[in-house]
Coordinates of C-alpha atoms in Angstrom, one line a residue:
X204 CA 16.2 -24.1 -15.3
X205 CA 18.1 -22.3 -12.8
X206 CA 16.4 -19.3 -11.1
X207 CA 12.9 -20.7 -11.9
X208 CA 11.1 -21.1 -8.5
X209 CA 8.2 -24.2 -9.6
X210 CA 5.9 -22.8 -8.1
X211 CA 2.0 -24.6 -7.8
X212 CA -1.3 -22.8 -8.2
X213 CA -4.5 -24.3 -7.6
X214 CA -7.9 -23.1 -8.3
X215 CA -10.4 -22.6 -4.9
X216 CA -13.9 -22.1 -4.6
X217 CA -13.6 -19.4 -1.3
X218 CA -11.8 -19.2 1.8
X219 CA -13.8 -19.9 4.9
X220 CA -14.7 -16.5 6.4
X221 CA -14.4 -16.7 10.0
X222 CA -10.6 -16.5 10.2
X223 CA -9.6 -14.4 7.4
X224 CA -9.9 -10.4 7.1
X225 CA -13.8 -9.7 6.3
X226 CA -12.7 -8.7 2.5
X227 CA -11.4 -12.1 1.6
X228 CA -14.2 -14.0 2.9
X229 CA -16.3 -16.3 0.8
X230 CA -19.2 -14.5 1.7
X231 CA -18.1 -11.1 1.2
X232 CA -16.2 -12.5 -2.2
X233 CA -19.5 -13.7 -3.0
X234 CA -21.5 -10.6 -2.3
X235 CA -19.1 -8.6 -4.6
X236 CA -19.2 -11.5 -7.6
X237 CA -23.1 -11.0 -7.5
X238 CA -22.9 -7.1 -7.7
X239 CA -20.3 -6.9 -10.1
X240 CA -21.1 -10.0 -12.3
X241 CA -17.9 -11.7 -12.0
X242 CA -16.8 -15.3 -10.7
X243 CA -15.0 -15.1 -7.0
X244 CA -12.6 -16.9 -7.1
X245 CA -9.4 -17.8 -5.1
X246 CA -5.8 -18.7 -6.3
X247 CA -3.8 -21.3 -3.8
X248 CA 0.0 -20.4 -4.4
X249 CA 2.8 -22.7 -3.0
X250 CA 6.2 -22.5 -3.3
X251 CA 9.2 -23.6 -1.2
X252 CA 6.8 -25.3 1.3
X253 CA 4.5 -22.1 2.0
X254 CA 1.2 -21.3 1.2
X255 CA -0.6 -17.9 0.5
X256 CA -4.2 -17.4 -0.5
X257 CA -4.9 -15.1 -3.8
X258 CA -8.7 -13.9 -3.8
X259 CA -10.1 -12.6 -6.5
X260 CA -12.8 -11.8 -8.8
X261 CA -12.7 -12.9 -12.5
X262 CA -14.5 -11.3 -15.1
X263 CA -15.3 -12.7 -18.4
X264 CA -14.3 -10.0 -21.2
X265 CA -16.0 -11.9 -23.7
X266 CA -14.1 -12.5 -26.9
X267 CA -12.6 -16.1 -25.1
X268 CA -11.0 -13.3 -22.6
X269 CA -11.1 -12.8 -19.1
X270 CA -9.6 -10.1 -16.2
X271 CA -9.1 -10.4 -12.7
X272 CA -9.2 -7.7 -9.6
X273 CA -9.4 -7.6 -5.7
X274 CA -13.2 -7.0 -5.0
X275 CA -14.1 -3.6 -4.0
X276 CA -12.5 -3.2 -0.4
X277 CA -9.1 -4.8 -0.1
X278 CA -7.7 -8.0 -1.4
X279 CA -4.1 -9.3 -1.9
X280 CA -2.2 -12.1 -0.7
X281 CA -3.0 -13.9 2.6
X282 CA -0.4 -16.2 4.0
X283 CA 3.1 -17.1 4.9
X284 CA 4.6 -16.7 0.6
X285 CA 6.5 -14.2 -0.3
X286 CA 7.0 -13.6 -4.1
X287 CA 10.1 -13.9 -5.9
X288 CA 10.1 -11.5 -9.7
X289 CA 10.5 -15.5 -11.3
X290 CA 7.5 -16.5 -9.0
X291 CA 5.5 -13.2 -9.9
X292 CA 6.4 -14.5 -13.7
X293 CA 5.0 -18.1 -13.1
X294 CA 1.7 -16.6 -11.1
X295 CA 1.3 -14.5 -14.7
X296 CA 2.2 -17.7 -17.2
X297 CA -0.3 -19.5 -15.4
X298 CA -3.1 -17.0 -15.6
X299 CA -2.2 -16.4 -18.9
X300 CA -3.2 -20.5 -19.7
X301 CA -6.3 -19.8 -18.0
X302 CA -7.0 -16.9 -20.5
X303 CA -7.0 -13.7 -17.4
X304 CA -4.8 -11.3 -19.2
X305 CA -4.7 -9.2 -16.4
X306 CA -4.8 -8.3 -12.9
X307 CA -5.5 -5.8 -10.7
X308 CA -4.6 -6.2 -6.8
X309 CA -5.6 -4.0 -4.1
X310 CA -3.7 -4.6 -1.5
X311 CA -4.8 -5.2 2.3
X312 CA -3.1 -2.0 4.4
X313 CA -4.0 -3.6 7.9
X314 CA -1.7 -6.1 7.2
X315 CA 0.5 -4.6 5.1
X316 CA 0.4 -7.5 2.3
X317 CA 2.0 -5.4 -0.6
X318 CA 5.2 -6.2 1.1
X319 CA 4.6 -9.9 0.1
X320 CA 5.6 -8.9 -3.7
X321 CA 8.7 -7.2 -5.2
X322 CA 8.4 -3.7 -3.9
X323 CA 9.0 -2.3 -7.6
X324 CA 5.7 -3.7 -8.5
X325 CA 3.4 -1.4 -5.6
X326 CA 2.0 2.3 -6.2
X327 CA 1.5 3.7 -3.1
X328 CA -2.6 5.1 -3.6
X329 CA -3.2 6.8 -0.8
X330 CA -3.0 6.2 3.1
X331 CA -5.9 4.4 5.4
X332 CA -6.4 5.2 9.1
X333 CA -6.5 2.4 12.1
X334 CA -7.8 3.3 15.3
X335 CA -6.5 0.9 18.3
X336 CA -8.9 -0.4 20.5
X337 CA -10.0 -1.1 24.2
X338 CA -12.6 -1.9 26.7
X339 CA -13.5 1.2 28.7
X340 CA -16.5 1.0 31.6
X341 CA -18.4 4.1 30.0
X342 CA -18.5 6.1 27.5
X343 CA -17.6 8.8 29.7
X344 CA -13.8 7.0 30.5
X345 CA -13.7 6.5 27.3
X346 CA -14.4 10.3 26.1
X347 CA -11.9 11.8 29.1
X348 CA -8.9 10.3 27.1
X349 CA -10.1 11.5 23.7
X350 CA -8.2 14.3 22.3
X351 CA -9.8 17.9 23.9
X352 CA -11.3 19.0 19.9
X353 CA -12.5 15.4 19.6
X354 CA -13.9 15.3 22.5
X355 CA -15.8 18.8 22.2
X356 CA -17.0 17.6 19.4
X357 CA -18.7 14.2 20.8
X358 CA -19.8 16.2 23.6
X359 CA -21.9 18.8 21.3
X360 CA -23.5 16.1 19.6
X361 CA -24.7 15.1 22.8
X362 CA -25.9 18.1 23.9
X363 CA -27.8 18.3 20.8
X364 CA -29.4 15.1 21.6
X365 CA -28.2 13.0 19.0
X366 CA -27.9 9.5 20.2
X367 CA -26.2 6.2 17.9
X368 CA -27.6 2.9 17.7
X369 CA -26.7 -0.4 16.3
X370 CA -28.1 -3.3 14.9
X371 CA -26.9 -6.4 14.3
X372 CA -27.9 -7.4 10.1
X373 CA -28.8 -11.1 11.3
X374 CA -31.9 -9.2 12.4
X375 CA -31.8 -5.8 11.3
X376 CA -35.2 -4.0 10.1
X377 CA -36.2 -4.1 6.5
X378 CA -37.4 -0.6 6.3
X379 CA -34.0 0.8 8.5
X380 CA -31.5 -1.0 5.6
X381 CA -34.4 1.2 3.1
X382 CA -33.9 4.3 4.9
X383 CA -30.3 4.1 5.0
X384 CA -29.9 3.2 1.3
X385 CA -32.2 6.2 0.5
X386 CA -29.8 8.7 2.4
X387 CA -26.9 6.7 0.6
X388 CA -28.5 7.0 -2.8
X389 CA -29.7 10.9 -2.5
X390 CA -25.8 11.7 -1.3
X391 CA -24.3 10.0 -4.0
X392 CA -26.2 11.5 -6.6
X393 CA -26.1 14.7 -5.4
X394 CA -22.2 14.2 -5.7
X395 CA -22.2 12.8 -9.2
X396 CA -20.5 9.7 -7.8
X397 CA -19.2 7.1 -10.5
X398 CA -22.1 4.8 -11.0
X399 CA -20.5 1.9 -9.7
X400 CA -20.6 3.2 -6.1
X401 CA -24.0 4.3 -6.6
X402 CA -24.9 0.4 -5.4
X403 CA -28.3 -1.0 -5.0
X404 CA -30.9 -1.0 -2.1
X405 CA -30.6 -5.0 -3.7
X406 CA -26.9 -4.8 -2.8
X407 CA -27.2 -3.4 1.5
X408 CA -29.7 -6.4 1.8
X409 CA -27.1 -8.8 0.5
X410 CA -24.7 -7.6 2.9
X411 CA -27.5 -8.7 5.7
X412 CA -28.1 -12.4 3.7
X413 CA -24.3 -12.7 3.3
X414 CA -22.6 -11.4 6.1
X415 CA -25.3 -11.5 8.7
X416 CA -24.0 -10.7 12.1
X417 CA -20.5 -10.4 10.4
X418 CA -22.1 -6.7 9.8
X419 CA -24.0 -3.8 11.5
X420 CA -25.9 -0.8 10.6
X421 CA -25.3 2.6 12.9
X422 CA -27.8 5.0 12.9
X423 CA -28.5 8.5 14.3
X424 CA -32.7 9.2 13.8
X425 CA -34.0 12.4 14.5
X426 CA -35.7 12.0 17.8
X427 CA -38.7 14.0 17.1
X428 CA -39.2 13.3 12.7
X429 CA -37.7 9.6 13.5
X430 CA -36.0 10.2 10.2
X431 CA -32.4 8.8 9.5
X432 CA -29.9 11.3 10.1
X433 CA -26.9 9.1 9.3
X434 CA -26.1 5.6 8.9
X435 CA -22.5 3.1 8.6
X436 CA -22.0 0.1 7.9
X437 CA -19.5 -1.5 10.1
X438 CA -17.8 -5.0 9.6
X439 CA -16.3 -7.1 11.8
X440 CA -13.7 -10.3 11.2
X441 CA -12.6 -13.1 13.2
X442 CA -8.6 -11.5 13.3
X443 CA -9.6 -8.8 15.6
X444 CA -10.5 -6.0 13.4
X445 CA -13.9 -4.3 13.0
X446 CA -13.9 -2.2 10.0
X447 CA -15.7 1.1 8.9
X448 CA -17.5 0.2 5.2
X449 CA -20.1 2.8 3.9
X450 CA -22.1 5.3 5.6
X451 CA -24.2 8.9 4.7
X452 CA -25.2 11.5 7.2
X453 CA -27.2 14.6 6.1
X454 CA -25.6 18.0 6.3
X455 CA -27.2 18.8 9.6
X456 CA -26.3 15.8 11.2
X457 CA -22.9 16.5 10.0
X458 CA -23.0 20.7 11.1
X459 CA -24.2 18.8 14.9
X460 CA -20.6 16.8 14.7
X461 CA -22.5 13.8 14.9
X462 CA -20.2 11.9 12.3
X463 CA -17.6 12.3 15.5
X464 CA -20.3 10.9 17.6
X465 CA -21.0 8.1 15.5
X466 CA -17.3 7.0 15.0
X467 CA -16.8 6.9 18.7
X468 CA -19.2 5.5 19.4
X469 CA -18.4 2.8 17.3
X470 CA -14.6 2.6 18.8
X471 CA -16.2 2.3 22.2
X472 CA -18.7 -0.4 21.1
X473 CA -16.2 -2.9 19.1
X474 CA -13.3 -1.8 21.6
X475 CA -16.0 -3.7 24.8
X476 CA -16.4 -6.4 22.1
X477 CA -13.1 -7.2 22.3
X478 CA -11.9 -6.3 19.1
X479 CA -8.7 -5.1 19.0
X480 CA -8.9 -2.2 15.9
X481 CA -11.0 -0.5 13.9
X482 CA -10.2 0.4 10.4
X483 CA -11.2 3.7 9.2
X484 CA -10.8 3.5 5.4
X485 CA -8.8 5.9 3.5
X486 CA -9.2 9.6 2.8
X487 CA -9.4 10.9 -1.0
X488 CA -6.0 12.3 -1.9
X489 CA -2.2 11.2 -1.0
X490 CA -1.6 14.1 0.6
X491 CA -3.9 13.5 3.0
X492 CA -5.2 17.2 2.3
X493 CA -9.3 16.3 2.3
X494 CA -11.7 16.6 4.3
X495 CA -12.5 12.8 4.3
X496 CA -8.3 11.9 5.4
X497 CA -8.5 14.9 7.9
X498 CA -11.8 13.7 9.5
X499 CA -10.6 9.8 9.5
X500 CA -7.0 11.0 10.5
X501 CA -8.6 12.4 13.8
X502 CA -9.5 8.8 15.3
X503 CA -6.0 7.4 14.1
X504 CA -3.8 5.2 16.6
X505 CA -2.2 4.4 13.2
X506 CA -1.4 5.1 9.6
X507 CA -1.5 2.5 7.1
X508 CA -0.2 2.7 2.8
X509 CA -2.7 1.9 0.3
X510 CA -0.9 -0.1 -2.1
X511 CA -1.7 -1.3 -5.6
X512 CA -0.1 -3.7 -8.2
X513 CA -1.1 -4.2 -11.7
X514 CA -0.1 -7.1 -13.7
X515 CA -0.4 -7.9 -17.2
X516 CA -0.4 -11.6 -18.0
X517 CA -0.4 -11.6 -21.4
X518 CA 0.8 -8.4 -23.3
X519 CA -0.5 -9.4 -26.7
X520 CA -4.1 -10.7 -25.8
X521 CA -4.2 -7.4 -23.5
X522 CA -3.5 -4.6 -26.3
X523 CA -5.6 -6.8 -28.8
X524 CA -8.6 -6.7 -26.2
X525 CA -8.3 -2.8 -25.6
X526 CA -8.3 -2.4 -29.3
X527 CA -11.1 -4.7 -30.1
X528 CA -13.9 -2.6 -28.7
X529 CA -13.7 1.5 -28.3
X530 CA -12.3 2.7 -24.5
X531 CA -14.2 5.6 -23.0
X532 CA -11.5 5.9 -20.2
X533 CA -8.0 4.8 -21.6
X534 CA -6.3 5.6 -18.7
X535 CA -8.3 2.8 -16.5
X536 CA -6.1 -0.7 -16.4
X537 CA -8.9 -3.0 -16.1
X538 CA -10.2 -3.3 -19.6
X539 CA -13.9 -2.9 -18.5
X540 CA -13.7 -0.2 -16.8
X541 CA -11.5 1.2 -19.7
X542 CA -14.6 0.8 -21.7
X543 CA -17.3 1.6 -19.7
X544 CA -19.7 4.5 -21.3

């Protein structure tokens, strides 16, 4: 049995949020297994005396069938492991057994994770934007070092009296987490968004009973209507990073630049909170072309790839389950999305 690295998997409930990225916490695991109707769950892999951490959400397919995927967000290993092509073909024997015959990983760019697999077995997506962090006095000391267009544009949002403020989702308002969600909502549809990242006004509140003050809602409200201009959610982790998660802004807000206002602001808050980066998120296309990459790539310290890996685990239960029920979308891997109407 030469070659074959014995490697050992065991099944755990979550890993304990405060030390780990935000995204592979139990309770931000958890949060996503109650929106998407899945089972978090997370995969202990050791082999040659290391340890990595597999989280994952696993979806029952029905039929005696089951998929896997990284929750929305990022996922992918966490630890010291990296996988050998005979360990990546235990890892899919073994999920085989346990009847997943697939999964889908996306991997964590702030810490570069895909590099823990056999390169062959990463797409590159797209490309996510990191902005470095520090304490500064005032906002002021922090604006003189901004770039001069970034900083014209903070300082026009200013003048037009737009002003950010945050609250903590341990205590946060009902009815500002209802305002938001109603700006969110109106955007999306207006967009024809997928339905999937339409969300819930159910789903912000869970991010306030699961998260708590591991999240934070921005705002910018009209001084004079007191109506919700924009809103973001930021979250924050116990390795240093605060990270940029959802947000809306109306199209005035956005004409007053007050989406550069926002951002800053945030940069300057988690930056005297002693984190160390903030994590912008990605843009929409590769080439870094739209709007969305050219307005995150603005804040950037640093550039990050966007990897993905699909595996299939068993080829013959994964064909048989894409032809047992008709596929609206057969380019999607994940079966259910494949079939979703």
């Amino acid at each position: 049995r030469s070659g074959m690295s014995r490697m050992k998997f065991t099944w755990e409930a979550g890993l304990d949020s405060a030390n780990v990225p935000v995204y592979m916490g139990r309770a931000y695991q958890n949060l996503l297994a109650d929106y998407d109707h899945t089972e978090a769950r997370v995969l202990t892999c050791t082999a040659r005396g290391q340890t990595s951490h597999l989280p994952m959400l696993v979806r029952d397919l029905g039929n005696g069938q089951k998929e896997a995927y990284s929750a929305y967000g990022y996922g992918g290993l966490l630890g010291e492991l990296s996988l050998s092509n005979a360990d990546v073909a235990e890892l899919k024997a073994f999920l085989a057994e346990t009847s997943i015959l697939a999964l889908f990983i996306r991997h964590t760019p702030f810490i570069t994770n895909q590099n823990a697999w056999p390169s062959d077995l990463s797409t590159l997506s797209r490309r996510t934007y990191g902005a470095s962090l520090q304490p500064h006095e005032h906002f002021s000391t922090y604006l003189a070092g901004l770039p001069q267009k970034l900083r014209w544009s903070v300082n026009y949002a200013q003048r037009a009296g737009l002003q950010v403020s945050f609250h903590d989702m341990s205590m946060c308002p009902d009815s500002k987490i209802q305002a938001f969600y109603r700006l969110y909502a109106g955007l999306m549809q207006q967009k024809s968004t997928a339905n999937y990242y339409l969300f819930s006004e159910a789903f912000f509140f869970e991010h306030a009973r699961h998260l708590g003050a591991r999240c934070e809602l921005a705002e910018i409200v009209n001084n004079e209507t007191g109506e919700l201009m924009a809103g973001a959610f930021f979250l924050t982790d116990g390795t240093g990073w605060a990270h940029y998660h959802l947000s809306a802004a109306t199209r005035e807000l956005m004409k007053h630049q007050g989406m550069e206002l926002l951002i800053s602001s945030a940069i300057f808050r988690y930056g005297n909170d002693g984190y160390r980066a903030l994590h912008l998120g990605g843009g929409h296309a590769l080439d870094e072309s739209d709007g969305l990459s050219r307005f995150k790539a603005k804040f950037a310290s640093n550039r990050f790839d966007f990897c993905c890996t699909k595996l299939i685990c068993d080829d013959a239960g994964y064909l048989m389950e894409r032809q047992r029920l008709p596929l609206a979308h057969p380019d999607f891997f994940l079966i259910t999305d494949a079939r979703a109407f």
